[in-house]
Amino acid sequence: MDLNEQIQKCHKCLLSETRINALCGEGNPNAKFMLIAQAPGEKEDREGKMFIGPSGKVLDELLTAVNINRKEIYMTNLVKCMLPKYRKPKQDEIEICGKYLDEEIDLINPEVLIPLGYYAIRYIFEKHDLPLPPKPEFHTVYGMVFLAGDKKILPLRHPAVILYNNYLREEMTKNYHKMKVLLKDCK
Ligand code: SF4
C-alpha cells in the first residue's frame, strides 16, 4: 500500500471516527517548498482537498502577492484528519500522525520546510533539534530562516490568522515574500 492509500484508510487514532476524509499531501512532487499546515478544515474534510476553504483563499492571496504559484509547492498537514470543533491537536495525535509527515518529507525531499503555525512549527523544530522560544516570544520565529542539515526551515503564520487579524496581512505578506527569496537561492 502506498503512503497516500495508508493515510486515506488510516484508523490509528480516534480522529478517524469523526473525519470524512483523511487528507494526503498534494502539489508538485518535485517542489523545493513543502508547506505544512496543522490539520484540514471543514471544507477540506468534506471534499478531500487541501486549502480550498477560507484559509485557502487567503493562502492564494498571499502567494499571488509574492508571485508564487501553487504549482511550485507541495502542501500537507501535520495531522491528516479534521480536529472536531477546530480544537488543538493532542500530543498522541501529533506523534502518531507525524510519522506520515516524516515519510512525506523523506519522499518529497524539499529544500525548504515551511511549517505554518505553532503546532507544525513545534513539530518541525523538535524533529530537527532546534530550540523553540518560550510562548511569549514565539512570534519571533515567524519569517526567520533556520538551517538544519540539508534543509532550510521557514516558519510562517498560518494563512487563517488573517481571517481574524487582518492587521497582520502586511507583516505576513513580508514574511511570505521570503519564499520568493529562497526560491532564487535554491535555483
Ligand atoms: S489523524 Fe492521522 S493517525 Fe489519526 S486517523 Fe487520521 S491519518 Fe490516521
Tab-separated table of C-alpha atoms and ligand atoms in Angstrom:
chain	number	residue	atom	x	y	z
A	1	MET	CA	0.000	0.000	0.000
A	2	ASP	CA	1.479	3.392	-0.891
A	3	LEU	CA	1.616	6.270	1.563
A	4	ASN	CA	-1.488	8.085	0.267
A	5	GLU	CA	-3.542	4.904	0.463
A	6	GLN	CA	-2.310	4.268	4.014
A	7	ILE	CA	-3.376	7.788	5.015
A	8	GLN	CA	-6.796	7.514	3.360
A	9	LYS	CA	-7.513	4.212	5.134
A	10	CYS	CA	-5.884	5.126	8.435
A	11	HIS	CA	-7.614	4.398	11.744
A	12	LYS	CA	-4.600	4.782	14.004
A	13	CYS	CA	-6.200	7.443	16.175
A	14	LEU	CA	-9.700	8.486	17.253
A	15	LEU	CA	-9.868	11.315	14.717
A	16	SER	CA	-10.729	8.639	12.139
A	17	GLU	CA	-14.153	8.355	13.815
A	18	THR	CA	-15.108	11.999	13.264
A	19	ARG	CA	-13.478	12.785	9.901
A	20	ILE	CA	-14.969	12.393	6.451
A	21	ASN	CA	-11.658	12.379	4.576
A	22	ALA	CA	-8.080	11.872	5.744
A	23	LEU	CA	-6.112	14.307	3.595
A	24	CYS	CA	-2.982	13.288	1.741
A	25	GLY	CA	-0.457	15.905	0.798
A	26	GLU	CA	-0.828	17.424	-2.658
A	27	GLY	CA	1.058	19.562	-5.126
A	28	ASN	CA	4.301	19.367	-7.037
A	29	PRO	CA	6.229	16.205	-6.046
A	30	ASN	CA	9.451	17.920	-7.178
A	31	ALA	CA	8.769	21.068	-5.179
A	32	LYS	CA	11.545	22.941	-3.389
A	33	PHE	CA	8.999	24.037	-0.784
A	34	MET	CA	6.800	21.975	1.477
A	35	LEU	CA	4.072	23.890	3.291
A	36	ILE	CA	2.980	22.091	6.456
A	37	ALA	CA	-0.348	23.214	7.917
A	38	GLN	CA	-1.869	21.972	11.172
A	39	ALA	CA	-4.934	19.977	10.023
A	40	PRO	CA	-7.748	20.108	7.440
A	41	GLY	CA	-10.681	22.492	7.875
A	42	GLU	CA	-14.369	21.639	7.364
A	43	LYS	CA	-14.470	22.184	3.613
A	44	GLU	CA	-11.205	20.312	3.145
A	45	ASP	CA	-12.587	17.431	5.233
A	46	ARG	CA	-15.792	17.300	3.162
A	47	GLU	CA	-14.132	17.458	-0.234
A	48	GLY	CA	-10.809	15.751	0.484
A	49	LYS	CA	-8.628	18.554	-0.916
A	50	MET	CA	-6.153	20.886	0.732
A	51	PHE	CA	-6.629	24.629	1.234
A	52	ILE	CA	-9.969	25.004	-0.558
A	53	GLY	CA	-11.809	26.755	2.296
A	54	PRO	CA	-11.478	30.345	3.565
A	55	SER	CA	-7.844	29.889	4.609
A	56	GLY	CA	-7.069	28.502	1.137
A	57	LYS	CA	-8.412	31.735	-0.331
A	58	VAL	CA	-6.089	33.739	1.933
A	59	LEU	CA	-3.177	31.448	1.070
A	60	ASP	CA	-3.787	32.127	-2.623
A	61	GLU	CA	-3.871	35.884	-1.944
A	62	LEU	CA	-0.564	35.682	-0.071
A	63	LEU	CA	1.075	33.535	-2.771
A	64	THR	CA	-0.185	35.852	-5.516
A	65	ALA	CA	1.152	38.874	-3.608
A	66	VAL	CA	4.643	37.336	-3.533
A	67	ASN	CA	4.374	35.954	-7.068
A	68	ILE	CA	4.466	32.253	-6.258
A	69	ASN	CA	2.229	29.720	-7.968
A	70	ARG	CA	0.632	26.830	-6.060
A	71	LYS	CA	2.137	24.588	-8.775
A	72	GLU	CA	5.583	25.379	-7.349
A	73	ILE	CA	4.843	23.992	-3.911
A	74	TYR	CA	3.843	20.816	-2.104
A	75	MET	CA	1.307	21.145	0.703
A	76	THR	CA	0.464	18.830	3.532
A	77	ASN	CA	-0.792	18.735	7.121
A	78	LEU	CA	0.778	17.695	10.399
A	79	VAL	CA	-2.472	15.938	11.370
A	80	LYS	CA	-4.284	14.474	8.366
A	81	CYS	CA	-7.823	14.381	9.788
A	82	MET	CA	-10.001	17.304	10.841
A	83	LEU	CA	-9.931	18.244	14.518
A	84	PRO	CA	-13.512	18.352	15.900
A	85	LYS	CA	-14.667	21.928	16.502
A	86	TYR	CA	-11.175	23.107	15.490
A	87	ARG	CA	-9.747	22.049	18.835
A	88	LYS	CA	-5.989	21.859	19.342
A	89	PRO	CA	-4.273	18.624	18.325
A	90	LYS	CA	-3.409	16.258	21.180
A	91	GLN	CA	0.139	15.105	21.708
A	92	ASP	CA	-0.637	11.457	20.860
A	93	GLU	CA	-2.386	12.512	17.623
A	94	ILE	CA	0.668	14.551	16.656
A	95	GLU	CA	3.043	11.714	17.470
A	96	ILE	CA	1.040	9.071	15.569
A	97	CYS	CA	0.193	11.170	12.524
A	98	GLY	CA	3.571	12.899	12.444
A	99	LYS	CA	5.026	9.600	11.183
A	100	TYR	CA	3.178	10.152	7.899
A	101	LEU	CA	4.614	13.642	7.664
A	102	ASP	CA	8.118	12.247	8.284
A	103	GLU	CA	7.601	9.841	5.375
A	104	GLU	CA	6.318	12.610	3.112
A	105	ILE	CA	9.361	14.738	3.885
A	106	ASP	CA	11.632	11.783	3.011
A	107	LEU	CA	9.739	11.099	-0.229
A	108	ILE	CA	9.412	14.679	-1.498
A	109	ASN	CA	12.775	15.749	-0.077
A	110	PRO	CA	12.082	19.504	-0.293
A	111	GLU	CA	14.867	22.011	0.252
A	112	VAL	CA	12.682	24.258	2.377
A	113	LEU	CA	10.200	23.181	5.048
A	114	ILE	CA	7.560	25.799	5.776
A	115	PRO	CA	5.593	24.918	8.894
A	116	LEU	CA	2.509	27.103	9.353
A	117	GLY	CA	1.508	27.964	12.899
A	118	TYR	CA	2.513	26.809	16.367
A	119	TYR	CA	1.982	23.021	16.285
A	120	ALA	CA	3.541	22.421	12.869
A	121	ILE	CA	6.483	24.658	13.797
A	122	ARG	CA	6.986	22.913	17.144
A	123	TYR	CA	6.960	19.515	15.427
A	124	ILE	CA	9.499	20.516	12.775
A	125	PHE	CA	11.760	22.263	15.292
A	126	GLU	CA	11.775	19.245	17.618
A	127	LYS	CA	12.430	16.902	14.699
A	128	HIS	CA	15.499	18.965	13.774
A	129	ASP	CA	16.677	19.632	17.355
A	130	LEU	CA	16.114	23.360	17.014
A	131	PRO	CA	15.410	25.256	20.247
A	132	LEU	CA	11.879	26.627	20.445
A	133	PRO	CA	11.461	30.069	22.015
A	134	PRO	CA	9.126	30.277	25.041
A	135	LYS	CA	5.494	31.017	24.141
A	136	PRO	CA	5.594	34.808	24.854
A	137	GLU	CA	8.489	35.136	22.374
A	138	PHE	CA	7.238	32.530	19.946
A	139	HIS	CA	6.181	35.138	17.363
A	140	THR	CA	9.878	35.984	16.835
A	141	VAL	CA	10.359	32.810	14.739
A	142	TYR	CA	7.932	33.899	12.014
A	143	GLY	CA	9.743	34.814	8.836
A	144	MET	CA	13.181	33.759	10.068
A	145	VAL	CA	15.195	31.146	8.177
A	146	PHE	CA	16.753	28.295	10.171
A	147	LEU	CA	19.303	25.826	8.850
A	148	ALA	CA	19.025	22.157	9.825
A	149	GLY	CA	21.280	19.729	7.962
A	150	ASP	CA	20.449	19.931	4.261
A	151	LYS	CA	17.141	21.705	4.934
A	152	LYS	CA	16.102	25.298	5.393
A	153	ILE	CA	13.160	25.933	7.676
A	154	LEU	CA	10.959	28.988	7.254
A	155	PRO	CA	8.253	29.165	9.944
A	156	LEU	CA	5.265	31.285	8.922
A	157	ARG	CA	1.926	32.187	10.423
A	158	HIS	CA	-0.982	30.077	9.164
A	159	PRO	CA	-2.981	31.982	6.473
A	160	ALA	CA	-6.158	31.595	8.608
A	161	VAL	CA	-4.675	34.161	11.023
A	162	ILE	CA	-5.588	36.900	8.529
A	163	LEU	CA	-9.270	35.899	8.692
A	164	TYR	CA	-9.394	37.164	12.281
A	165	ASN	CA	-6.458	39.599	12.366
A	166	ASN	CA	-6.376	41.436	9.068
A	167	TYR	CA	-3.922	43.950	10.571
A	168	LEU	CA	-1.258	41.218	10.280
A	169	ARG	CA	-1.647	40.978	6.495
A	170	GLU	CA	1.222	43.358	5.721
A	171	GLU	CA	3.648	41.639	8.108
A	172	MET	CA	2.613	38.209	6.806
A	173	THR	CA	2.999	39.252	3.170
A	174	LYS	CA	6.520	40.422	4.002
A	175	ASN	CA	7.301	37.092	5.645
A	176	TYR	CA	5.746	35.037	2.837
A	177	HIS	CA	7.938	37.003	0.443
A	178	LYS	CA	10.928	35.174	1.973
A	179	MET	CA	9.718	32.156	-0.015
A	180	LYS	CA	10.441	34.046	-3.213
A	181	VAL	CA	13.904	34.974	-1.938
A	182	LEU	CA	14.605	31.347	-1.005
A	183	LEU	CA	13.305	30.133	-4.378
A	184	LYS	CA	16.034	32.161	-6.086
A	185	ASP	CA	18.526	30.804	-3.544
A	186	CYS	CA	17.557	27.228	-4.263
A	187	LYS	CA	17.989	27.629	-8.004
B	1	SF4	S1	-5.205	11.851	12.206
B	1	SF4	FE1	-3.560	10.702	11.235
B	1	SF4	S2	-3.172	8.976	12.581
B	1	SF4	FE2	-5.188	9.791	13.114
B	1	SF4	S3	-6.616	8.591	11.885
B	1	SF4	FE3	-6.131	10.450	10.735
B	1	SF4	S4	-4.457	9.836	9.373
B	1	SF4	FE4	-4.585	8.302	10.996
